[in-house]
Coordinates of C-alpha atoms and ligand atoms in Angstrom, one line a residue:
X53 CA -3.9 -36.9 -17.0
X54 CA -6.1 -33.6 -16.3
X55 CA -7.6 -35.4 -13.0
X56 CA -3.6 -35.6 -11.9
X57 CA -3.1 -32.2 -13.2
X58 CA -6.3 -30.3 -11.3
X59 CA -5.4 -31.9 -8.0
X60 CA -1.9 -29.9 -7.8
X61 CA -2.7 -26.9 -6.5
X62 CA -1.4 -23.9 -8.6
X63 CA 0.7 -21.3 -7.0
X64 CA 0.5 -17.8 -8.7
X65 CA 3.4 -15.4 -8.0
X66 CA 2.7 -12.0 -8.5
X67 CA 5.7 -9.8 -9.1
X68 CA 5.4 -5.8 -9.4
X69 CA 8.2 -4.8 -11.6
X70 CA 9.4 -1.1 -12.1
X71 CA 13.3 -0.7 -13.7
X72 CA 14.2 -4.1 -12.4
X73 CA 16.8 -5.2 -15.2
X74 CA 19.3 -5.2 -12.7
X75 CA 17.4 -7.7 -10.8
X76 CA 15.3 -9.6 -12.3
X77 CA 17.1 -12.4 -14.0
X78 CA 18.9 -12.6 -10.5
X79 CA 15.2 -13.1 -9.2
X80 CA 13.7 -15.4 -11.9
X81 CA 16.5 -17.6 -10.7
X82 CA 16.1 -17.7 -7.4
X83 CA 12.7 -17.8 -7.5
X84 CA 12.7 -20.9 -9.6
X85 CA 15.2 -22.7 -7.2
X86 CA 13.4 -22.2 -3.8
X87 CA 10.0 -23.5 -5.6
X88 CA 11.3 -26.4 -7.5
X89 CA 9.8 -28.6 -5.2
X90 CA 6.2 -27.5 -6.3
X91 CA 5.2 -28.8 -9.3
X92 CA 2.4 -26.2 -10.2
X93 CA 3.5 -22.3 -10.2
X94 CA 3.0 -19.4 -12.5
X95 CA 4.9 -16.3 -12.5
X96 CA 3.0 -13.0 -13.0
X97 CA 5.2 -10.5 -13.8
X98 CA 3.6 -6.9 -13.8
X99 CA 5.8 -4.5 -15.7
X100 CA 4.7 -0.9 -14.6
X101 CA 6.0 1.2 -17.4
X102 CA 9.9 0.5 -17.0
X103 CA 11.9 2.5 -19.5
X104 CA 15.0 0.1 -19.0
X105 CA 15.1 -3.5 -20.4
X106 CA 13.0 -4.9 -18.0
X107 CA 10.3 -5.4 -20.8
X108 CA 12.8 -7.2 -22.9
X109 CA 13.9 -9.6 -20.2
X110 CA 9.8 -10.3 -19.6
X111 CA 9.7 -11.2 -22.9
X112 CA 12.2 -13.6 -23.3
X113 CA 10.9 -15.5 -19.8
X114 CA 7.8 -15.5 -21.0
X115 CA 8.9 -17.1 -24.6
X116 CA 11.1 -19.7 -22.6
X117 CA 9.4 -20.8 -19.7
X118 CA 5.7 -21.6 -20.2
X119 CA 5.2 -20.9 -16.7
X120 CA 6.1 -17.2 -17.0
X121 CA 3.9 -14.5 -18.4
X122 CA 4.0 -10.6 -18.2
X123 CA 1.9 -7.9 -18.6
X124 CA 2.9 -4.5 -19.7
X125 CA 1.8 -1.3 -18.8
X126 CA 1.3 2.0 -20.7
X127 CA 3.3 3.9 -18.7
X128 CA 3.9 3.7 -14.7
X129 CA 1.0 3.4 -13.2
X130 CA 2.6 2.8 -9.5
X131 CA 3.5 -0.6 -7.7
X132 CA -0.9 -0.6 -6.3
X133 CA -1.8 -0.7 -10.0
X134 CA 0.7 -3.3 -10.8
X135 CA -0.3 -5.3 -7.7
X136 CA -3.9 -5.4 -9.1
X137 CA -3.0 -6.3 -12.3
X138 CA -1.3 -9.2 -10.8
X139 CA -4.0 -10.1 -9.0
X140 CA -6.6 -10.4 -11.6
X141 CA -4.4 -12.1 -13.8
X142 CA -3.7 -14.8 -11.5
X143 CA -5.4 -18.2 -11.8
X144 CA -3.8 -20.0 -8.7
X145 CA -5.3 -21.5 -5.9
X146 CA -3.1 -19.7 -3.9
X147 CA -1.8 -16.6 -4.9
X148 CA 1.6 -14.4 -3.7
X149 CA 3.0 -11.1 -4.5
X150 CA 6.4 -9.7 -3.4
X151 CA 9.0 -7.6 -4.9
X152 CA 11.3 -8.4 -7.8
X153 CA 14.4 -6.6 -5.7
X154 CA 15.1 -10.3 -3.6
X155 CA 14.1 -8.4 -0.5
X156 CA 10.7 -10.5 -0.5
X157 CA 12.6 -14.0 -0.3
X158 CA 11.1 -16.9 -2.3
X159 CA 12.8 -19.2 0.1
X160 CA 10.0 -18.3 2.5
X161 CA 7.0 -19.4 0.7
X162 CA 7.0 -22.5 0.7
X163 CA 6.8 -22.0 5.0
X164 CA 4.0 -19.2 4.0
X165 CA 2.2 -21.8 1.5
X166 CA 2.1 -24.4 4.2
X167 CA 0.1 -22.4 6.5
X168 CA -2.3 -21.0 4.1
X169 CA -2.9 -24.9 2.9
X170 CA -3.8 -26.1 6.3
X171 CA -6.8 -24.4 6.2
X172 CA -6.6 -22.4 9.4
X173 CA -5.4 -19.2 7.6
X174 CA -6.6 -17.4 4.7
X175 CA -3.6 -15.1 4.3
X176 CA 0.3 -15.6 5.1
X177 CA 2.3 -12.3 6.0
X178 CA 5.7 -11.7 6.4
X179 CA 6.7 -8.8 9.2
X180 CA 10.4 -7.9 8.3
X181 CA 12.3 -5.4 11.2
X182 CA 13.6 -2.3 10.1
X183 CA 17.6 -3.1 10.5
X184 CA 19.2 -1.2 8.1
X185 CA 16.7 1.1 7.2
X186 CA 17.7 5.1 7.6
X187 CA 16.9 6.2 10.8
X188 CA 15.0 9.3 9.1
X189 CA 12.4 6.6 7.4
X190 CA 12.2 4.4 10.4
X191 CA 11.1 7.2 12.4
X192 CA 8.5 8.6 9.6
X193 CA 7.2 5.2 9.6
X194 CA 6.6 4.4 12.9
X195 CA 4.9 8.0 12.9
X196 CA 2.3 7.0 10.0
X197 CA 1.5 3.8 11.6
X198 CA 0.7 5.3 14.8
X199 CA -1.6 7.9 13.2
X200 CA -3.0 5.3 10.9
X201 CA -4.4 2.9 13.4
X202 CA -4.8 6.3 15.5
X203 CA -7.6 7.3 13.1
X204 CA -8.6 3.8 11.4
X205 CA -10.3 1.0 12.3
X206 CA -8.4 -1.4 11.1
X207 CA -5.0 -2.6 13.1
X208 CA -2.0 -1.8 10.3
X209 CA 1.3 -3.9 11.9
X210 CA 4.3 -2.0 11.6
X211 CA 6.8 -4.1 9.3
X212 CA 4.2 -6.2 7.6
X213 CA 4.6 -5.2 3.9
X214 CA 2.9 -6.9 0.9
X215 CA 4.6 -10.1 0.9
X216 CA 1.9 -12.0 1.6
X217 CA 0.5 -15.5 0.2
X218 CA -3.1 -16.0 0.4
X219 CA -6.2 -18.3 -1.0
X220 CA -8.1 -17.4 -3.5
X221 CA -11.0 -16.0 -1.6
X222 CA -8.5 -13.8 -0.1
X223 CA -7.5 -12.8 -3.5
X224 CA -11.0 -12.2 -4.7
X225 CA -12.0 -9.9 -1.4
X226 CA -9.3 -7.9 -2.1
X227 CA -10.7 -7.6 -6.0
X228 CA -13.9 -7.4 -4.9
X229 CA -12.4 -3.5 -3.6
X230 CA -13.1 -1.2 -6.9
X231 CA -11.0 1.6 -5.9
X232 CA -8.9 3.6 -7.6
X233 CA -6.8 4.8 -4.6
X234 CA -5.6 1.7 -3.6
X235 CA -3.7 1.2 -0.3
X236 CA -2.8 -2.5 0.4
X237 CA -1.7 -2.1 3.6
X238 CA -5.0 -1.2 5.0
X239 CA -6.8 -3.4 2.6
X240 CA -5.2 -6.6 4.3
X241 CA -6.6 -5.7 7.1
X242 CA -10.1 -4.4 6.0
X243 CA -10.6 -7.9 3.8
X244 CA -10.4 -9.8 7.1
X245 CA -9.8 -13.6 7.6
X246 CA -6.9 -15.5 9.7
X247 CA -3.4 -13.7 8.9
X248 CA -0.5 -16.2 10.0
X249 CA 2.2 -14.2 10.5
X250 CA 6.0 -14.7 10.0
X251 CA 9.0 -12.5 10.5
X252 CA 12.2 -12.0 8.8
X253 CA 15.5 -10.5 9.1
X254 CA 15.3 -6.8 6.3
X255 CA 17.1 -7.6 3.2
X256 CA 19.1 -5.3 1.4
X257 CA 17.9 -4.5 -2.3
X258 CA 19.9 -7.4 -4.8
X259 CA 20.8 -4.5 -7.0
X260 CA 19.2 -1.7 -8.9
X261 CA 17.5 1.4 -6.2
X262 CA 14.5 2.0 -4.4
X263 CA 11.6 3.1 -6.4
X264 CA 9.9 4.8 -4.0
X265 CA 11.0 8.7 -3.6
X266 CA 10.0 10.8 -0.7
X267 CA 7.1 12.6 -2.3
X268 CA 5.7 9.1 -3.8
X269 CA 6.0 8.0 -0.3
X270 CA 4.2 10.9 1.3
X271 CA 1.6 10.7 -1.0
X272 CA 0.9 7.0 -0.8
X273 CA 0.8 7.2 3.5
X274 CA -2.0 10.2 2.1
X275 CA -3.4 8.0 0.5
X276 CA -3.9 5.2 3.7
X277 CA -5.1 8.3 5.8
X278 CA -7.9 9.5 3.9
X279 CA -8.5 6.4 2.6
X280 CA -9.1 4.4 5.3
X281 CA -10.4 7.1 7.9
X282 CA -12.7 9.7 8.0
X283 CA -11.1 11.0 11.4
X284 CA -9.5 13.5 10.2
X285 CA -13.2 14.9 9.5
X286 CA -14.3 14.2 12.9
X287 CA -11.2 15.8 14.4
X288 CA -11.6 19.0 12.4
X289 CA -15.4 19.4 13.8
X290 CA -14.1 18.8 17.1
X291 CA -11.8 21.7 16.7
X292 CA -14.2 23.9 15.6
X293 CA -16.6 22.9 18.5
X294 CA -13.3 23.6 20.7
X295 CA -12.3 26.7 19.4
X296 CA -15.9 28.2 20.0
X297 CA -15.6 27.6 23.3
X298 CA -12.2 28.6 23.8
X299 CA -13.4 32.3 22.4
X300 CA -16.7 32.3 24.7
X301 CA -14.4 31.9 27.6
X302 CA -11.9 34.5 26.1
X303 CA -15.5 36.9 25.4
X304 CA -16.6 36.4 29.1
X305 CA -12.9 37.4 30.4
X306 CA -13.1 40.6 28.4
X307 CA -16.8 41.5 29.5
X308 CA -15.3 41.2 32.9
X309 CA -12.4 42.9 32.3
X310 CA -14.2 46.1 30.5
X311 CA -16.9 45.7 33.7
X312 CA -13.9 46.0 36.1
X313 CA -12.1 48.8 34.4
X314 CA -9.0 46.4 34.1
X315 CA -9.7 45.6 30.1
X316 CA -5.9 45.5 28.4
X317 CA -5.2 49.1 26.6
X318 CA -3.6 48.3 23.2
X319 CA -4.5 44.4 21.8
X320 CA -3.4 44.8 18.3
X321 CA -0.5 42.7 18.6
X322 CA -2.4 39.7 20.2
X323 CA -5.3 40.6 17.8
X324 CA -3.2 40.1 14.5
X325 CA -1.5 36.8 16.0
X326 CA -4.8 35.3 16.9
X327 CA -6.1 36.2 13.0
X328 CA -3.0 34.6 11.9
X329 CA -3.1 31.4 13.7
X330 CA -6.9 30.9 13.0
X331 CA -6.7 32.1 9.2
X332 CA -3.9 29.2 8.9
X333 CA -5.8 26.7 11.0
X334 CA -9.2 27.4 8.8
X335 CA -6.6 26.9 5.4
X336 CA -5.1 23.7 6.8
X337 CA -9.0 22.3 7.9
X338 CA -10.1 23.4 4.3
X339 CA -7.2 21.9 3.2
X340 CA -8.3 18.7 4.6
X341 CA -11.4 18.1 3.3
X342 CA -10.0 19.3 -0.5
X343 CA -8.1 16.1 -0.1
X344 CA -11.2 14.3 0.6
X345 CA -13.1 16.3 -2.2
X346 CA -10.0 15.1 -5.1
X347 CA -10.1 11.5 -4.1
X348 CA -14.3 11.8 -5.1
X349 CA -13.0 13.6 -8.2
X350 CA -10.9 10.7 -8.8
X351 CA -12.9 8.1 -7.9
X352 CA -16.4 10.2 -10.0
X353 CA -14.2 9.9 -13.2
X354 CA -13.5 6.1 -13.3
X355 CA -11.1 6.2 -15.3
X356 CA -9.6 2.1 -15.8
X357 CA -7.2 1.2 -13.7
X358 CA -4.3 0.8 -16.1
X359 CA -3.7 0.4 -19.5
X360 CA -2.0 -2.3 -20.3
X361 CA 0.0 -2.0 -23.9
X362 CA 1.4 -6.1 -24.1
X363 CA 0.2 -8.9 -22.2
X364 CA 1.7 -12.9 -22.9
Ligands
UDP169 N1 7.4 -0.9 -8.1 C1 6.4 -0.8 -9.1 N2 6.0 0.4 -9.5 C2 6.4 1.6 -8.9 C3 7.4 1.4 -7.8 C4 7.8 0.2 -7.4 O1 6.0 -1.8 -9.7 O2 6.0 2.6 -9.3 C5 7.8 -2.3 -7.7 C6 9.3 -2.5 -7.7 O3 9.8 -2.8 -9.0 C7 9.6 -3.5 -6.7 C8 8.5 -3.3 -5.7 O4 7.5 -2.5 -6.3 O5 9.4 -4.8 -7.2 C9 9.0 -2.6 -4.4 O6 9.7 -1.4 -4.8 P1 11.0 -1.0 -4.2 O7 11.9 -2.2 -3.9 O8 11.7 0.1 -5.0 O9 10.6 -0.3 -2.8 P2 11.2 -0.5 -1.4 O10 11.6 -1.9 -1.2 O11 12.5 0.4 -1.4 O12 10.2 0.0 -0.4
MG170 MG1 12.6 -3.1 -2.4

């Protein structure tokens, strides 16, 4: 029997969960219908500090269907943290994580699993459009992606989220990466490897809301930037270098001017604008690198990752 056994593959589904009790029964059950053809999956479910019942509804999965297990966090830790957790939890051959709201359909893995199996790709992705979204987040998006593969390295597609299936090398690259900042989206490309990619139509939440205010979101995209670039850095030398040559030229008009008799009579106005605009400029560049400076303060401190409070 354990030579049949070891020569199914095992499938691990990782699934972030934050507040989903309106969902996640919903989910479970799908879930469980689009992969009943495969005869070996486990279901990882991550709950991230949820203060509704998701933890209940974990627990009685996890004491029903062998096949389901949870771990529980401390408190929220954010959907990166819950990801990881996922991750090293997972004992499949092939693992894949995507969202407990429905909007990551299970009905496409099998299509995803498929093209991981054949060997040719490590990773499986799934590029949704942005239908549906609010024209205000659509355009903030395609902004960020723009600067991001602006000032990384690594190509970030627009759309591709982190419903992805991949092997398990994949899976240990990306927990191979230590940090504490986490930032899938630039991780998937940094790992490397074949990504197949697939597209879908954007699905509408199955119930419950978003998770993700504004600020979270702002300070996640802050989190790609400096995570994945040291541009910025670059760009704020380059600046400087700039700027000093911009006031050389500025010094050489005025010796002129004074040499000529035509030097201006009363600058003060032009003075206290240009003091302005540089004071803010030298702020926003110090700025900059302080954002550099708190991730090392994060990072020096190495704290864990999570805590996790209940694990089944
Ligand atoms: N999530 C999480 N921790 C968080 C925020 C979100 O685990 O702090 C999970 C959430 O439960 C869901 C997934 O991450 O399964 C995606 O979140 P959501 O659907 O709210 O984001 P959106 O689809 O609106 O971008
Ligand atoms: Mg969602």
């Amino acid at each position: 029997m354990p030579a049949v056994e070891s020569s199914v593959p095992l499938l691990s589904l990782v699934v972030p969960c934050f507040n989903e009790s309106a969902v996640l029964e919903q989910f479970y059950a799908a879930a469980t219908r689009a992969l009943a053809e495969l005869a070996g999956i486990e279901m990882i479910f991550v709950d991230d500090g949820s203060t509704d019942g998701t933890l209940k509804i974990l627990q009685t999965l996890a004491a029903t269907d062998p096949r389901a297990h949870y771990v529980s966090f401390s408190r929220n830790f954010g959907k990166e943290m819950a990801m990881l957790a996922g991750l090293r939890e997972a004992r499949g051959d092939y693992t894949v994580i995507l969202d407990a709201d429905l909007q990551h359909s299970p009905t496409l893995i099998p299509a995803m699993l498929s093209a991981v199996r054949g060997g040719e790709y490590d990773c499986a992705a799934v590029v949704r459009t942005r239908a549906g979204d609010a024209p205000m987040r659509t355009f903030l998006s395609r902004v960020f992606y723009r600067a991001m593969n602006f000032l990384s390295d690594y190509e970030m597609v627009d759309g591709a989220g982190d419903f992805r299936l991949f092997s398990r090398r994949y899976k240990d690259a990306l927990l191979a990466v230590g940090e504490h900042h986490r930032f899938s989206k630039g991780l998937f490309p940094w790992v490397g490897f074949q990504t197949k990619w697939l597209h879908c139509e954007n699905a509408a939440r199955a119930g419950g809301e978003t998770k993700w205010s504004s600020r979270k979101l702002a300070l996640y995209a802050l989190d790609g930037l400096i995570g994945f670039s040291t541009r910025l850095l670059s760009l704020i030398s380059w600046g400087g270098i700039i700027t000093c040559l911009l006031s050389l030229a500025v010094l050489g008009y005025l010796i002129v001017a004074k040499l000529v008799g035509a030097m201006p009579t009363d600058g003060t106005t032009t003075l206290g604008c240009i003091i302005a605009f540089f004071s803010g400029v030298q702020l926003f560049a110090t700025g900059i690198l302080g954002q550099y400076i708190a991730k090392i303060h994060d990072e020096v401190k190495n704290r864990p990752h999570y805590l996790v409070k209940e694990k089944r």
